[in-house]
Coordinates of C-alpha atoms and ligand atoms in Angstrom, one line a residue:
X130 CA 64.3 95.4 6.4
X131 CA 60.5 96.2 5.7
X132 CA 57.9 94.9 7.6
X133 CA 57.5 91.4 7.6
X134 CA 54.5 89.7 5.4
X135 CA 53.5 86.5 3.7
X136 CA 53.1 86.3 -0.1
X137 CA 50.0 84.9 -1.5
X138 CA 49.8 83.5 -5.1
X139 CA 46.8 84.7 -6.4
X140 CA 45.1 84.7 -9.8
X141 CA 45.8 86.5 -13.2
X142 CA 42.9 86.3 -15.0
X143 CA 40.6 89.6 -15.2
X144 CA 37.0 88.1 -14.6
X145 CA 34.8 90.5 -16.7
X146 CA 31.9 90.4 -14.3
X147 CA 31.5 90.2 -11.1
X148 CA 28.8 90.5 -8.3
X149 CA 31.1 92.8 -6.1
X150 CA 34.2 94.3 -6.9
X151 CA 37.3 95.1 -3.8
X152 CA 39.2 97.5 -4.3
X153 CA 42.1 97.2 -2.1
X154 CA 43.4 94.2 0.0
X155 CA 44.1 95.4 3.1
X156 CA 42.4 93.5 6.3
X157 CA 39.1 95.6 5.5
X158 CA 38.9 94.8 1.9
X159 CA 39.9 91.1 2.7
X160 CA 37.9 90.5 5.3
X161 CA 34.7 92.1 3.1
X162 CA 35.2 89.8 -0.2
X163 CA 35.6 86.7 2.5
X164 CA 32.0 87.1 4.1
X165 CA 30.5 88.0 0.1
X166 CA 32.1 85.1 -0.8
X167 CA 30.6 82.8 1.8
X168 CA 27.7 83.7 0.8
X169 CA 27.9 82.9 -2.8
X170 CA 28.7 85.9 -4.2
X171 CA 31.3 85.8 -7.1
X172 CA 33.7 88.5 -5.4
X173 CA 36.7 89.9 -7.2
X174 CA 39.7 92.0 -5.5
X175 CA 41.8 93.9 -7.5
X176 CA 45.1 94.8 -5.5
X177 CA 47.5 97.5 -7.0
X178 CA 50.3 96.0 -4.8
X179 CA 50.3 92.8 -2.5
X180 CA 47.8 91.5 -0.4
X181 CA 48.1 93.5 3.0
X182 CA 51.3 95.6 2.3
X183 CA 50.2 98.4 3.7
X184 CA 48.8 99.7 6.9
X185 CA 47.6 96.1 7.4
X186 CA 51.2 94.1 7.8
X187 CA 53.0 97.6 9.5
X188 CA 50.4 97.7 12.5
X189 CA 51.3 96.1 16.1
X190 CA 48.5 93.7 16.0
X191 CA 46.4 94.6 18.9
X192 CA 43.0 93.6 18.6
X193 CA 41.4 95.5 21.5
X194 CA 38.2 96.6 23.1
X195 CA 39.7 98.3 25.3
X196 CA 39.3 102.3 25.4
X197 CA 37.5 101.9 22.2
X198 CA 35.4 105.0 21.6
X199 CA 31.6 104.0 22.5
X200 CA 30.9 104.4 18.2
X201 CA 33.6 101.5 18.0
X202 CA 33.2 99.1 20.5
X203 CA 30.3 97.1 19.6
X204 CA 32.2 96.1 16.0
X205 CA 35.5 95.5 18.2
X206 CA 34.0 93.3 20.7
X207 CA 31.8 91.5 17.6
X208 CA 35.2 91.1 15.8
X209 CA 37.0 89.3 18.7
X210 CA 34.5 86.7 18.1
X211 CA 35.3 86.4 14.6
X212 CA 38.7 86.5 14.4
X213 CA 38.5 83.0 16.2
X214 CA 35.5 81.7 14.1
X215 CA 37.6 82.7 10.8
X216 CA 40.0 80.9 12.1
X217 CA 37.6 76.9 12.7
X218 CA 35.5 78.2 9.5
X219 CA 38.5 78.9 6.9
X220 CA 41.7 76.7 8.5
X221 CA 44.0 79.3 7.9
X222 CA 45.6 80.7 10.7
X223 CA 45.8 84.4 11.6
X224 CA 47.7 83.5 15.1
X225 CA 45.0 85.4 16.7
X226 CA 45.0 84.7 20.9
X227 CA 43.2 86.3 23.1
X228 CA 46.5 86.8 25.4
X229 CA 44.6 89.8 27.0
X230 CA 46.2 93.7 26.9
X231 CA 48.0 95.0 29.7
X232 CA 48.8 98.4 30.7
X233 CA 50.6 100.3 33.5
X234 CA 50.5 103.7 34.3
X235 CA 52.0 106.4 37.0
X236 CA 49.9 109.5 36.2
X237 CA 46.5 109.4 38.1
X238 CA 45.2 111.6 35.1
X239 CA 46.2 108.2 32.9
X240 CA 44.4 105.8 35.3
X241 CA 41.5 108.3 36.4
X242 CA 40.7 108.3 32.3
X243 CA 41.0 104.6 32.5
X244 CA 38.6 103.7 35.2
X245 CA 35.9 106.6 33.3
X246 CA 36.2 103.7 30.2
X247 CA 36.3 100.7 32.5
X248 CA 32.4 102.3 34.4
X249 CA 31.4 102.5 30.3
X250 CA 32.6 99.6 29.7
X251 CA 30.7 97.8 32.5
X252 CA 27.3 99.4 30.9
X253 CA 27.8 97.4 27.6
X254 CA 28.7 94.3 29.3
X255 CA 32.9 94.5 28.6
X256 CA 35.1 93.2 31.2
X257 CA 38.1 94.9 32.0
X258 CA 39.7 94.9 35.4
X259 CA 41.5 97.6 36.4
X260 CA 44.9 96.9 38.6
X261 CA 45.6 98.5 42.0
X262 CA 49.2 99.2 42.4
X263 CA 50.4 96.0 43.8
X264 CA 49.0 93.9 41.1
X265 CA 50.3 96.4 38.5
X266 CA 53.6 95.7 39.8
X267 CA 53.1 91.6 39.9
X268 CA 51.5 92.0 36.2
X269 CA 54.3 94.4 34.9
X270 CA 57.0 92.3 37.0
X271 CA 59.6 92.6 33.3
X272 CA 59.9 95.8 34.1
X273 CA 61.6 95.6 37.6
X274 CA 59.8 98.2 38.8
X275 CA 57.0 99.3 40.9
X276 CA 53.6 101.2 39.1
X277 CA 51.0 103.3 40.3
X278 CA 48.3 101.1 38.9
X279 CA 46.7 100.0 35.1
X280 CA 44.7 97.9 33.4
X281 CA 44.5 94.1 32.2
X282 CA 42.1 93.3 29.4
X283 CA 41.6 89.8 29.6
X284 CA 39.2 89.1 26.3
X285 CA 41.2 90.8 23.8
X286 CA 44.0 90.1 22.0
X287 CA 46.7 90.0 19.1
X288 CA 46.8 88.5 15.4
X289 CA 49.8 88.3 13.7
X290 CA 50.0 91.8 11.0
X291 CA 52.4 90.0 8.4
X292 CA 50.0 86.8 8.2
X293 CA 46.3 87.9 9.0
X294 CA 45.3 89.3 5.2
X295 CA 47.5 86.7 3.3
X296 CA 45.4 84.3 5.8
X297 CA 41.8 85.6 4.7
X298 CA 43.2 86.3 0.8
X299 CA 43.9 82.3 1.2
X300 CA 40.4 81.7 2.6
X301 CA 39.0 83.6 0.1
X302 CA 40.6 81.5 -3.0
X303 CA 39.4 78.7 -1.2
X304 CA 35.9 79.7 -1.4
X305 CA 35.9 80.5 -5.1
X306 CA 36.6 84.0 -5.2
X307 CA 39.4 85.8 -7.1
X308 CA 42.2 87.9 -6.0
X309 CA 44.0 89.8 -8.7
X310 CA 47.5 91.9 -7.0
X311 CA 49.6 94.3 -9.2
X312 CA 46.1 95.5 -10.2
X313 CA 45.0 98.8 -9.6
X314 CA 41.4 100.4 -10.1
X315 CA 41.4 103.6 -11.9
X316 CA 37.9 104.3 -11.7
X317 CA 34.2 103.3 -12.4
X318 CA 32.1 103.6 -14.9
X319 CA 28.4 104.5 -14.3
X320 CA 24.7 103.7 -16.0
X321 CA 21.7 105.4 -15.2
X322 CA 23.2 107.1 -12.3
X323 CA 24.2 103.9 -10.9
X324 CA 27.7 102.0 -11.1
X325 CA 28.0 99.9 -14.0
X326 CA 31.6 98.6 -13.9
X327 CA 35.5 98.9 -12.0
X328 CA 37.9 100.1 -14.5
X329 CA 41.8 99.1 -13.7
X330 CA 44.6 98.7 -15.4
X331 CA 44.1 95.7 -16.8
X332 CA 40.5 96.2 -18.3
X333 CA 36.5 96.5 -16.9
X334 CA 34.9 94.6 -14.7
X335 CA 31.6 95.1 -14.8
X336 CA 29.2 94.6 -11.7
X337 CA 26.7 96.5 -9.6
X338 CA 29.0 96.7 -6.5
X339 CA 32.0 97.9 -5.6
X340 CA 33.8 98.5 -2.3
X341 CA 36.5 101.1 -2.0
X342 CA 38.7 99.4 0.9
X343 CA 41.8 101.6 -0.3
X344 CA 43.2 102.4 2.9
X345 CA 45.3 106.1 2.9
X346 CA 44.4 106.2 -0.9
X347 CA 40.3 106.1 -0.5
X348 CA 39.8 110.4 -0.4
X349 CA 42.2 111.3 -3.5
X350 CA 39.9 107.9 -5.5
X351 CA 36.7 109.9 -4.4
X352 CA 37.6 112.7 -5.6
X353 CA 38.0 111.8 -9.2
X354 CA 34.3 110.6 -8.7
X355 CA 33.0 113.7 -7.1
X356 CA 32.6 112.0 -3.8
X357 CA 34.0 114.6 -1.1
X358 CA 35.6 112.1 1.5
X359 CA 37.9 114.2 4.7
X360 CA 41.1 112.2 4.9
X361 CA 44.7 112.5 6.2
X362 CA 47.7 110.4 6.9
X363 CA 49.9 110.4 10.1
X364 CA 53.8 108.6 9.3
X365 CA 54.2 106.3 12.1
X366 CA 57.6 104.6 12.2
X367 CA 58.4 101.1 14.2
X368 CA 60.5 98.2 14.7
X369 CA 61.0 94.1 15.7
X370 CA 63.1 92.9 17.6
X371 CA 64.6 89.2 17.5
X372 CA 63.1 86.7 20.1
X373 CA 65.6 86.0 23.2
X374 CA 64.6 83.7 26.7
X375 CA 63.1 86.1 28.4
X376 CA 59.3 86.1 29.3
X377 CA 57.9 89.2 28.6
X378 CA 54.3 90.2 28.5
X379 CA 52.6 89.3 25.3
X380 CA 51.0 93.0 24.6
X381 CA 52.2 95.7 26.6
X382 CA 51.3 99.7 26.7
X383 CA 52.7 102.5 29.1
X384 CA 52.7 106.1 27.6
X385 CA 56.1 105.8 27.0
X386 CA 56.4 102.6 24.9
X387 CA 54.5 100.1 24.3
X388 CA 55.7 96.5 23.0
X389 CA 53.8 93.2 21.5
X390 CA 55.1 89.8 21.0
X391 CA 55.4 88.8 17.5
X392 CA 54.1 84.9 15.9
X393 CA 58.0 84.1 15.6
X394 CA 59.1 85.6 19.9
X395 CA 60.1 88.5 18.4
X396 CA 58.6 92.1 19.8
X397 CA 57.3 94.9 18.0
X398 CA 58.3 97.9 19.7
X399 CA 56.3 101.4 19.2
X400 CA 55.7 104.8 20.7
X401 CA 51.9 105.2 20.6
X402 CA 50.0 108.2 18.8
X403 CA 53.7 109.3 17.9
X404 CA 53.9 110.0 14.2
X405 CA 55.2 112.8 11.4
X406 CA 52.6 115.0 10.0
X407 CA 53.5 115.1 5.9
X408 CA 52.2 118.1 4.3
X409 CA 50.4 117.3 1.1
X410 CA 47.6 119.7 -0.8
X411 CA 44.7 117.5 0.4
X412 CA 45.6 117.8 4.4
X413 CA 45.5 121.6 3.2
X414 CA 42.2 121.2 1.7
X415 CA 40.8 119.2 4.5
X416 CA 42.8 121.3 7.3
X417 CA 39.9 122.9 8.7
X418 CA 37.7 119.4 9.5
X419 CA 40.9 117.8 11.2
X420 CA 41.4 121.1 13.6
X421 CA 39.6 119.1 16.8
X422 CA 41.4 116.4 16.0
X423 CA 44.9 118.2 15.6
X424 CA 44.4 119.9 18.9
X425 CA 43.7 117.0 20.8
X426 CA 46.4 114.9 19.3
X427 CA 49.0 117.7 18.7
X428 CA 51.8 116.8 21.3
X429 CA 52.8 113.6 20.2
X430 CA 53.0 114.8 16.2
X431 CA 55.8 116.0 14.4
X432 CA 56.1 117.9 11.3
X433 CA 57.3 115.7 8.5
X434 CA 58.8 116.4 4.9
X435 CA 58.2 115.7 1.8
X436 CA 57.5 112.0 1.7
X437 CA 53.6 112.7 1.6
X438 CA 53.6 114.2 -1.9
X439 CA 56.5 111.7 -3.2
X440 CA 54.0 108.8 -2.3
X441 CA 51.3 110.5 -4.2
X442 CA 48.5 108.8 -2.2
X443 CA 47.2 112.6 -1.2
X444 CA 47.4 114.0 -4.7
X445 CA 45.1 116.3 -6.1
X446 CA 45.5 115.9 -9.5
X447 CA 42.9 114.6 -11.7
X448 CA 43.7 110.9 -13.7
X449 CA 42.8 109.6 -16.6
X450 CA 41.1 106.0 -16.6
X451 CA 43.2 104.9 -19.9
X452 CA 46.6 106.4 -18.5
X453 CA 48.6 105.0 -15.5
X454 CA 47.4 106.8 -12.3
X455 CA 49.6 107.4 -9.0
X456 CA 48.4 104.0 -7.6
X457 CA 50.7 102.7 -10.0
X458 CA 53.5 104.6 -9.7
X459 CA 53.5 103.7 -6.0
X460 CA 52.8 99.8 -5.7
X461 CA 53.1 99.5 -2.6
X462 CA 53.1 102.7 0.1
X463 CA 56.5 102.0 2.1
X464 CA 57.4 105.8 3.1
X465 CA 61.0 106.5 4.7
X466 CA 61.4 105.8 8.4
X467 CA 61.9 108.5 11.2
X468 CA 65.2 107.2 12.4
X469 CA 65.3 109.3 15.0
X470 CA 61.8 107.8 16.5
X471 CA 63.3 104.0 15.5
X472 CA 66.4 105.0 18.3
X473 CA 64.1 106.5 20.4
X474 CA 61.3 103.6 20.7
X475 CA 64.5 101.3 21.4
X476 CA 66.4 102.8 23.8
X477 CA 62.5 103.7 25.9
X478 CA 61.7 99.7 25.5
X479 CA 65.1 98.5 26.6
X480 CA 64.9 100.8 29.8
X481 CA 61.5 99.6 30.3
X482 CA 62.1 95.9 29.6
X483 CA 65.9 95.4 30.5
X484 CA 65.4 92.0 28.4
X485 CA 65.0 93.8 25.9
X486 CA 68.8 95.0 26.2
X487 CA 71.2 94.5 23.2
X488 CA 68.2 92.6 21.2
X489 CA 69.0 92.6 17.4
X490 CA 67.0 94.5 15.6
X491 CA 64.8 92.8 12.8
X492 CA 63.1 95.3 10.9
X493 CA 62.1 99.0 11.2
X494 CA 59.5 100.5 9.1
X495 CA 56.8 103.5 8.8
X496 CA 53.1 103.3 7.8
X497 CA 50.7 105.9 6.9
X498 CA 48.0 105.6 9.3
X499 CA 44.5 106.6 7.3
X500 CA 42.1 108.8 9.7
X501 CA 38.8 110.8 9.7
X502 CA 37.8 113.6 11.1
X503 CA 36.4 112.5 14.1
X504 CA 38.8 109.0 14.0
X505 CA 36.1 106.6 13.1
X506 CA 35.8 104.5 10.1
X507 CA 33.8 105.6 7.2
X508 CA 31.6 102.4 6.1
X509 CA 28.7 102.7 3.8
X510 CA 27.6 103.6 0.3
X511 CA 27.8 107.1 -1.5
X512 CA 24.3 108.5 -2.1
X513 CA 26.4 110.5 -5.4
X514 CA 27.0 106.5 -6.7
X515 CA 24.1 103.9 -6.2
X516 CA 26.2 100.8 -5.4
X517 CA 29.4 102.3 -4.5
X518 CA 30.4 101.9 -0.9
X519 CA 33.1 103.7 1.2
X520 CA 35.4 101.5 3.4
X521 CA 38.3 103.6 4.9
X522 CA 39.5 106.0 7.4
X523 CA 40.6 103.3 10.1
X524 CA 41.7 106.1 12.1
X525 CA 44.8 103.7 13.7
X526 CA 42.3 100.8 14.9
X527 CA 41.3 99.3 12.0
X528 CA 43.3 95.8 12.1
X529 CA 41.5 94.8 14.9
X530 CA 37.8 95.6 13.6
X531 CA 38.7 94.7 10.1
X532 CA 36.4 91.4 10.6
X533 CA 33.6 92.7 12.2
X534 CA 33.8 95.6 9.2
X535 CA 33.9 93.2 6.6
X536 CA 30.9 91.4 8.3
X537 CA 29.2 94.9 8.1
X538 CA 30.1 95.9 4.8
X539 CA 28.9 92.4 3.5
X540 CA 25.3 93.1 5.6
X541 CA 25.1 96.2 3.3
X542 CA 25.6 94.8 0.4
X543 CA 23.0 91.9 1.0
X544 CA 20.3 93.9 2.5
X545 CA 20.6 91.4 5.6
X546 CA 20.7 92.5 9.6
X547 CA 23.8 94.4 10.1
X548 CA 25.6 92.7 12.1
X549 CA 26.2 96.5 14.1
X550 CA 24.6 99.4 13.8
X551 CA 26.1 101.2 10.9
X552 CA 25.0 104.6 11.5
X553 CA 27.9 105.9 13.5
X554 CA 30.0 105.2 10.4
X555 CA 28.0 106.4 7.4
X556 CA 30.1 108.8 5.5
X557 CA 27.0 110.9 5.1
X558 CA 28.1 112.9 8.7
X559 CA 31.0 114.7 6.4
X560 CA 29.0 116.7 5.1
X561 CA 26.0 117.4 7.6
X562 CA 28.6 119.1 10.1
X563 CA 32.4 120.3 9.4
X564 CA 33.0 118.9 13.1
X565 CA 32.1 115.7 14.3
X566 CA 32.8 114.5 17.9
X567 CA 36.9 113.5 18.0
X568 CA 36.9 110.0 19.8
X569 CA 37.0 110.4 23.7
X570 CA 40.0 107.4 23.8
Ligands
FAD5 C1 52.3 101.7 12.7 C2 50.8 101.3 12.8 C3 50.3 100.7 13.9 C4 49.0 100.3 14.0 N1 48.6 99.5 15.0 C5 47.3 99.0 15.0 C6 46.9 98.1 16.0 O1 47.6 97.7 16.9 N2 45.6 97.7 16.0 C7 44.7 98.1 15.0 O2 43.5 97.7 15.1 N3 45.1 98.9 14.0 C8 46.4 99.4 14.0 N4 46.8 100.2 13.0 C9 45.8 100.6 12.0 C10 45.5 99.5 11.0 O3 46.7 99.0 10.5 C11 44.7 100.1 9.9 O4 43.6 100.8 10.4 C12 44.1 99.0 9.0 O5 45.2 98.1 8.6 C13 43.5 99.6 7.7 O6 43.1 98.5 6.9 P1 42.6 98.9 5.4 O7 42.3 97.6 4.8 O8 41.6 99.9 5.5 O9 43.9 99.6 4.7 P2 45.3 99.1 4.1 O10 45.8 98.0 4.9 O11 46.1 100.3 4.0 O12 44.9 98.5 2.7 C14 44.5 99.3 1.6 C15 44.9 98.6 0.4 O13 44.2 99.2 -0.7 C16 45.1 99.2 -1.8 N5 44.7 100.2 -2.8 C17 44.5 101.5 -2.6 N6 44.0 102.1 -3.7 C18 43.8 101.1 -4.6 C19 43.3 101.1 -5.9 N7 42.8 102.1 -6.5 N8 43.3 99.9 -6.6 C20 43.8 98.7 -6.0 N9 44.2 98.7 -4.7 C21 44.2 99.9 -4.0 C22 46.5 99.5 -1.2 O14 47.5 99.1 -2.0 C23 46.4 98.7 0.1 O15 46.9 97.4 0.0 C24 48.1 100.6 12.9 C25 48.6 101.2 11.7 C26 50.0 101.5 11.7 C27 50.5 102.1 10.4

């Protein structure tokens, strides 16, 4: 089974103009044409697959402020707001709560790194508490066990992967805008130096704006526009679980495991940062940025196989804008699952949860997991193209901030106070140093 997610209907008529063109309809791209749209743009999204079938339906759902590198956490704690005003503004429902994050720990090296965030937090006015080793215990009480300490993050929260962008894609319908799936860009077109149109499949568009929200697919798009953009893809594989009686916690993280209740009681279980390394000519081409990074993340990486170039969402090769491009070939990015990682992640959860013992499971999956360098996102627009704006390189937290990066992107494009700073996310850094600071968390 693949990972869960709600179909929208969505238009079939190709506007031929537009104020700002989406490309992609993940949470980012979603989230982006939703604040254009409310206010009074006429927004377009062209969607070469379905509305959040990638990295955005195969994530846990955590939408967390906690250990958030210092670059990040103003958006995340902007987006917790947000996700509960989209929620009274649009009347869909993303099943976002605010059920708080919890977790436990028996290294003192996990914890001592834990209370460093919780003293930075405290300076930017973030609540987290950390948990001595008897309230650890109480909090982590499923697990039958005793723990050395951890951490309870009482503002943040999950939304609900398979419904969130189907939710805003709804929202954005509502508000007049168009969402067009099975509809890939191929390119732009360009006057005076500046962007003139978004060509896809199905004809031009032509507008003054565009926004590449195109998740894993964003660097190998740059490049047939010139625009040098560092990107690479982990394979992460998961699974759900069907819902039982037990009460377990609602979002749950030890080193080993880490588990989060689904909308329908069912659990997502995952091994965090664990994920297969697929070699493909671009992570060859953009080895030498992603070297800090490697090191630091090395251990819990794999190699992988040859599912990177079978996607085709890393390929080198150059496209033609009147031929079908890669994006088409692959609808919808679903690479194979590690099965090995899918036993694993069970049999760690059930020892951890013995509730979780003999659960069916519901679906297993894997997701490419889009990063940059230095695993922050890459928001802003390409001084090579005058109205074209980067959107991508999530870096593994971007479900959670996809409001607050929608909000931002939409400041850009209007000229109006950003809701964040957006200078720790401008692309520009690529290319002023070949190493930027990896995130500290
Ligand atoms: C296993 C896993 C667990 C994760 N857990 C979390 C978590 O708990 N919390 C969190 O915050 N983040 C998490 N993430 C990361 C998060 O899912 C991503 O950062 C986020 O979803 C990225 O959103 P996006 O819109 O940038 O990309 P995507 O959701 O990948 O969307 C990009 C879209 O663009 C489309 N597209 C690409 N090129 C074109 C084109 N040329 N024309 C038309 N369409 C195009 C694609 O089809 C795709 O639908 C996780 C990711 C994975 C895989």
């Amino acid at each position: 089974m693949p990972a869960p997610l709600t179909l929208v209907e969505s238009s079939d008529e190709l506007p031929r103009s537009a104020d700002a063109v989406i490309i992609g309809a993940g949470i980012v791209g979603v989230f982006t044409a939703y604040y254009l749209a409310r206010r009074g743009l006429k927004v377009v999204v062209v969607e070469k697959g379905r509305v959040g079938a990638e990295q955005s339906s195969r994530n846990w759902g955590w939408c967390r402020q906690q250990n958030r590198d210092a670059r990040e956490l103003p958006m995340a704690t902007k987006s917790l707001d947000l996700w509960e005003q989209f929620a009274e503004e649009s009347g869909e429902d993303t099943d976002f709560r605010r059920c708080g994050l919890l977790y436990l720990s028996n290294s003192e090296e996990e914890l001592a790194g834990w209370a460093r965030w919780r003293d930075f937090a405290r300076t930017v006015g973030v609540t987290t508490h950390m948990l001595d080793s008897a309230a650890a215990s109480e909090r982590g009480a499923a697990t039958g066990r005793a723990w050395k300490g951890g951490v309870f993050s009482p503002s943040d929260g999950t939304a609900d992967p398979s419904r969130a962008a189907p939710a805003v894609a709804r929202a954005i319908l509502k508000l007049g805008g168009t969402v067009l799936q099975n509809c890939a860009a191929r390119g732009i077109e360009t006057e005076g130096g500046r962007l003139s149109a978004v060509v896809t499949e199905h004809g031009a568009i032509r507008t003054g704006t565009a926004i590449l929200s195109g998740g894993a697919w964003a660097s190998s798009f740059c490049r047939q526009l010139g625009i040098r953009f560092p990107q690479a893809s982990i394979r992460s594989s998961i699974l759900s679980v069907a819902p039982g009686e037990a009460v377990l916690p609602d979002a749950l993280h030890t080193a080993r495991v880490s588990v989060t209740r689904r909308s329908d009681g069912g659990y997502t279980l995952a091994i965090s940062g664990r994920g297969r390394v697929d070699p493909t000519l671009q992570k060859i081409r953009f080895a030498p940025q992603f070297l800090p990074m490697f090191l630091r993340r090395w251990r819990s990486l794999s190699p992988g196989g040859l599912e990177g170039i079978r996607s085709g969402h890393e390929s080198l090769t150059r496209w033609q804008i009147d031929r079908p491009t890669p994006m088409e070939h692959m609808r919808i990015l679903d690479p194979a699952v590690d099965r090995g990682t899918i036993r694993r992640t069970f049999d760690r959860a059930a020892e951890l949860l013995p509730a979780l013992k003999g659960r069916r499971v519901t679906a297993s999956w894997a997701g490419y997991i889009d990063s940059t360098p230095d695993g922050v996102p890459a928001i802003g627009e390409t001084p090579a193209v005058p109205g074209f704006i980067l959107a991508a390189g999530f870096s593994g937290h971007g479900f959670g901030i996809g409001p607050g990066a929608g909000h931002l992107i939409a400041d850009i494009v209007m000229g109006s106070d950003p809701l964040v700073d957006p200078r720790p996310y401008h692309p520009d850094r690529f290319s002023q140093s070949a190493w930027g600071k990896v995130t500290d968390f």
